[in-house]
Short mmCIF file of C-alpha atoms in Angstrom, two decimals:
data_model
loop_
_atom_site.label_atom_id
_atom_site.label_comp_id
_atom_site.label_asym_id
_atom_site.label_seq_id
_atom_site.Cartn_x
_atom_site.Cartn_y
_atom_site.Cartn_z
CA MET A 29 0.00 0.00 0.00
CA LYS A 30 1.35 3.40 -0.95
CA PHE A 31 1.14 6.41 1.37
CA ALA A 32 4.01 8.30 -0.32
CA THR A 33 3.78 11.90 -1.48
CA PHE A 34 2.86 12.45 -5.11
CA SER A 35 5.31 13.74 -7.72
CA LEU A 36 4.20 16.33 -10.26
CA ALA A 37 6.68 15.15 -12.87
CA ALA A 38 3.99 13.95 -15.27
CA PHE A 39 0.96 15.71 -13.84
CA VAL A 40 0.17 19.42 -14.02
CA THR A 41 -3.16 20.81 -12.88
CA THR A 42 -4.73 23.98 -11.61
CA VAL A 43 -6.88 23.37 -8.58
CA SER A 44 -9.87 25.70 -8.43
CA ALA A 45 -11.63 25.15 -5.12
CA ASP A 46 -15.39 25.31 -5.08
CA ASN A 47 -16.09 28.50 -3.15
CA TYR A 48 -19.30 27.04 -1.77
CA PHE A 49 -17.45 24.73 0.64
CA ASN A 50 -15.16 27.45 1.94
CA ILE A 51 -15.46 26.94 5.70
CA THR A 52 -13.05 24.33 7.05
CA SER A 53 -13.54 22.38 10.26
CA ALA A 54 -10.82 21.62 12.73
CA PRO A 55 -8.65 18.73 11.47
CA PHE A 56 -9.54 15.22 12.56
CA ARG A 57 -8.80 11.55 11.97
CA LEU A 58 -11.36 8.94 10.96
CA PHE A 59 -11.45 5.76 13.06
CA LEU A 60 -13.30 2.48 12.67
CA LYS A 61 -15.61 0.77 15.11
CA SER A 62 -15.87 -2.91 14.23
CA ASP A 63 -16.54 -6.35 15.70
CA ASN A 64 -13.22 -7.34 14.13
CA THR A 65 -10.66 -6.58 16.84
CA THR A 66 -7.86 -6.30 14.27
CA ILE A 67 -9.36 -3.21 12.64
CA ASN A 68 -11.44 -1.89 15.54
CA GLY A 69 -10.03 1.45 16.67
CA THR A 70 -7.72 1.91 13.67
CA ALA A 71 -7.58 5.00 11.47
CA LEU A 72 -8.35 5.37 7.79
CA GLY A 73 -5.73 6.97 5.57
CA GLY A 74 -5.35 8.21 2.03
CA CYS A 75 -3.67 5.61 -0.22
CA HIS A 76 -2.47 5.95 -3.81
CA GLN A 77 -5.04 5.11 -6.49
CA GLY A 78 -3.72 7.22 -9.39
CA ALA A 79 -2.19 10.58 -10.32
CA ALA A 80 -3.09 12.75 -7.29
CA ILE A 81 -5.98 10.35 -6.61
CA GLU A 82 -6.32 8.57 -3.28
CA GLY A 83 -8.49 5.89 -1.74
CA LEU A 84 -9.42 5.42 1.92
CA CYS A 85 -7.39 2.48 3.19
CA LEU A 86 -6.81 0.80 6.51
CA THR A 87 -3.81 1.90 8.55
CA ASN A 88 -2.34 0.69 11.83
CA GLN A 89 -2.76 4.08 13.50
CA ARG A 90 -4.70 4.21 16.74
CA PRO A 91 -5.91 7.22 18.76
CA GLN A 92 -2.79 7.25 20.93
CA ASP A 93 -0.52 7.44 17.87
CA PRO A 94 0.48 10.82 16.39
CA ALA A 95 -1.53 11.94 13.38
CA THR A 96 0.09 11.92 9.94
CA TRP A 97 -0.74 13.89 6.80
CA TYR A 98 -2.39 10.88 5.19
CA THR A 99 -4.77 10.30 8.13
CA THR A 100 -5.75 13.97 8.53
CA PHE A 101 -9.06 15.23 7.13
CA THR A 102 -11.43 18.17 7.46
CA HIS A 103 -15.16 18.63 6.89
CA ASN A 104 -15.64 21.63 4.63
CA VAL A 105 -19.03 23.33 4.77
CA SER A 106 -20.65 26.39 3.21
CA ALA A 107 -20.45 29.89 4.64
CA SER A 108 -24.11 29.62 5.69
CA ALA A 109 -23.33 26.65 7.96
CA VAL A 110 -21.48 26.36 11.26
CA SER A 111 -18.07 24.70 11.15
CA ASN A 112 -17.75 21.59 13.35
CA ALA A 113 -21.53 21.55 13.91
CA THR A 114 -23.56 18.34 14.11
CA ASP A 115 -25.61 17.17 11.09
CA THR A 116 -24.15 19.80 8.77
CA GLN A 117 -23.83 19.06 5.05
CA GLY A 118 -20.28 19.22 3.76
CA ILE A 119 -17.47 17.47 1.93
CA LEU A 120 -14.75 15.23 3.33
CA ALA A 121 -11.62 17.19 2.44
CA PHE A 122 -8.01 16.00 2.31
CA THR A 123 -4.71 17.73 1.58
CA LEU A 124 -2.22 15.82 -0.57
CA PRO A 125 1.42 16.97 -0.26
CA ILE A 126 3.43 16.93 -3.47
CA ASN A 127 7.10 17.33 -4.28
CA GLY A 128 8.34 20.87 -3.87
CA GLY A 129 6.35 21.59 -0.73
CA GLN A 130 3.08 22.28 -2.53
CA GLU A 131 -0.28 20.92 -1.43
CA VAL A 132 -3.29 19.73 -3.42
CA PRO A 133 -6.69 20.28 -1.75
CA SER A 134 -8.88 17.28 -2.51
CA ALA A 135 -12.35 15.89 -1.78
CA MET A 136 -13.96 12.47 -1.42
CA GLN A 137 -16.51 11.17 -3.90
CA LEU A 138 -18.19 7.76 -3.91
CA SER A 139 -17.26 5.90 -7.10
CA ILE A 140 -20.33 3.98 -8.24
CA ASN A 141 -20.11 0.72 -10.19
CA PRO A 142 -23.51 0.06 -11.84
CA THR A 143 -22.99 -3.72 -11.55
CA SER A 144 -22.20 -3.67 -7.82
CA ASN A 145 -23.99 -2.49 -4.70
CA ILE A 146 -20.65 -1.36 -3.27
CA ALA A 147 -19.29 2.14 -3.92
CA VAL A 148 -15.63 2.97 -3.29
CA PRO A 149 -14.71 6.34 -1.73
CA ILE A 150 -12.14 8.04 -3.95
CA ILE A 151 -10.35 11.31 -3.16
CA TYR A 152 -9.97 13.53 -6.23
CA PRO A 153 -7.90 16.73 -6.58
CA GLY A 154 -9.95 19.90 -6.27
CA TYR A 155 -13.44 20.32 -4.90
CA GLU A 156 -15.32 19.73 -8.14
CA GLN A 157 -16.01 16.02 -7.51
CA TYR A 158 -17.49 15.17 -4.13
CA SER A 159 -20.19 13.38 -2.17
CA ILE A 160 -22.04 15.16 0.62
CA VAL A 161 -21.47 13.64 4.07
CA GLN A 162 -22.43 14.59 7.60
CA PHE A 163 -21.47 13.79 11.19
CA ASP A 164 -23.97 13.04 13.94
CA GLU A 165 -23.88 14.09 17.59
CA SER A 166 -21.50 11.23 18.47
CA GLY A 167 -19.12 12.06 15.63
CA SER A 168 -20.20 9.18 13.38
CA LEU A 169 -20.05 9.69 9.63
CA TYR A 170 -23.28 9.23 7.67
CA ILE A 171 -25.06 10.14 4.45
CA ALA A 172 -28.50 11.70 4.68
CA ALA A 173 -31.44 10.25 2.75
CA TYR A 174 -33.68 13.02 1.45
CA GLN A 175 -35.90 10.69 -0.55
CA ASN A 176 -37.60 7.43 0.40
CA ASP A 177 -38.28 5.39 -2.71
CA PHE A 178 -39.44 2.37 -0.71
CA ALA A 179 -42.73 4.25 -1.02
CA SER A 180 -44.57 4.87 -4.28
CA PRO A 181 -44.64 7.66 -5.12
CA PRO A 182 -41.32 8.48 -3.43
CA GLU A 183 -41.56 10.53 -0.25
CA SER A 184 -39.28 13.04 1.45
CA PRO A 185 -38.49 12.05 5.05
CA SER A 186 -38.58 14.92 7.51
CA PRO A 187 -36.10 15.08 9.06
CA PRO A 188 -33.90 13.25 6.53
CA TRP A 189 -32.89 9.72 7.50
CA LYS A 190 -29.34 9.09 8.66
CA ILE A 191 -27.80 6.19 6.74
CA TYR A 192 -24.65 4.43 8.02
CA GLU A 193 -23.90 1.80 5.38
CA TRP A 194 -20.12 1.80 5.80
CA TYR A 195 -18.07 -1.36 5.29
CA VAL A 196 -14.44 -2.38 4.96
CA CYS A 197 -13.97 -4.52 1.84
CA LEU A 198 -11.25 -5.84 -0.41
CA THR A 199 -11.76 -3.60 -3.44
CA ARG A 200 -10.06 -3.03 -6.75
CA TRP A 201 -10.38 0.50 -8.11
CA SER A 202 -6.88 0.95 -9.52
CA TYR A 203 -5.16 -1.27 -6.97
CA LEU A 204 -6.24 -4.16 -4.77
CA TYR A 205 -6.60 -2.71 -1.27
CA GLU A 206 -8.66 -3.21 1.83
CA THR A 207 -10.62 0.03 1.80
CA LEU A 208 -13.62 1.78 3.18
CA ALA A 209 -16.73 1.11 1.09
CA TRP A 210 -20.36 2.21 1.01
CA LYS A 211 -23.27 -0.17 0.45
CA VAL A 212 -25.59 1.59 -1.96
CA GLY A 213 -29.24 1.80 -0.92
CA MET A 214 -31.10 1.93 2.38
CA ASP A 215 -32.11 -1.71 2.88
CA SER A 216 -30.11 -2.73 5.95
CA HIS A 217 -31.09 -6.37 5.37
CA ALA A 218 -29.53 -6.49 1.89
CA PRO A 219 -25.93 -7.73 2.20
CA PRO A 220 -23.01 -6.35 0.18
CA GLN A 221 -22.43 -8.53 -2.86
CA ASN A 222 -18.69 -8.33 -2.18
CA PRO A 223 -18.13 -11.31 0.16
CA SER A 224 -15.10 -9.72 1.83
CA CYS A 225 -17.08 -6.82 3.31
CA GLN A 226 -17.19 -6.25 7.07
CA LYS A 227 -19.66 -3.82 8.66
CA VAL A 228 -18.03 -0.83 10.36
CA GLU A 229 -18.89 2.51 11.88
CA VAL A 230 -16.72 5.50 10.96
CA PHE A 231 -16.24 8.26 13.53
CA ARG A 232 -13.98 11.28 13.85
CA ILE A 233 -11.60 12.34 16.59
CA TYR A 234 -10.29 15.88 16.38
CA ILE A 235 -6.52 16.32 16.39
#
């Protein structure tokens, strides 16, 4: 697994941050809560998936260990929202260091495969590609459901439902890694079709 800094030798880009998500939370790490004692309490970290593109892989870091650049994230929200607040819409942001001391601001987007019910979180440079995520009162990461299509016609839950379909799975986006994954849909009884998947909760601890 590769946590090395990225070289710009064959990659040149201009990062234009989306001004909508211009309020940055305090930095934090993302940890797993799992029935599997091997991964329970370990941090997620950015891992190489392509040119300035990262995945969210398992690391051996635990809360007592010092934070590193690849396990440090922020939750960027709009100017109309309150930074660090509970249940606030925002993007999971990450800063990728590159050779020469520069930094590439990046954001997480779920990569959907139409033939799978598992989506892989991928961190892309810039803030143009992203998935909206939120944190609840206990610091757990979730995605809000604003439409219930179990009903016909579809309904809008009020308040929106909090969905926590996070898993750790052996995935292959560009590389074969054990990564964070999202089970698409809201049916908690429908298993991931990837047999390696293990149910987890993802929560943040501020640095």
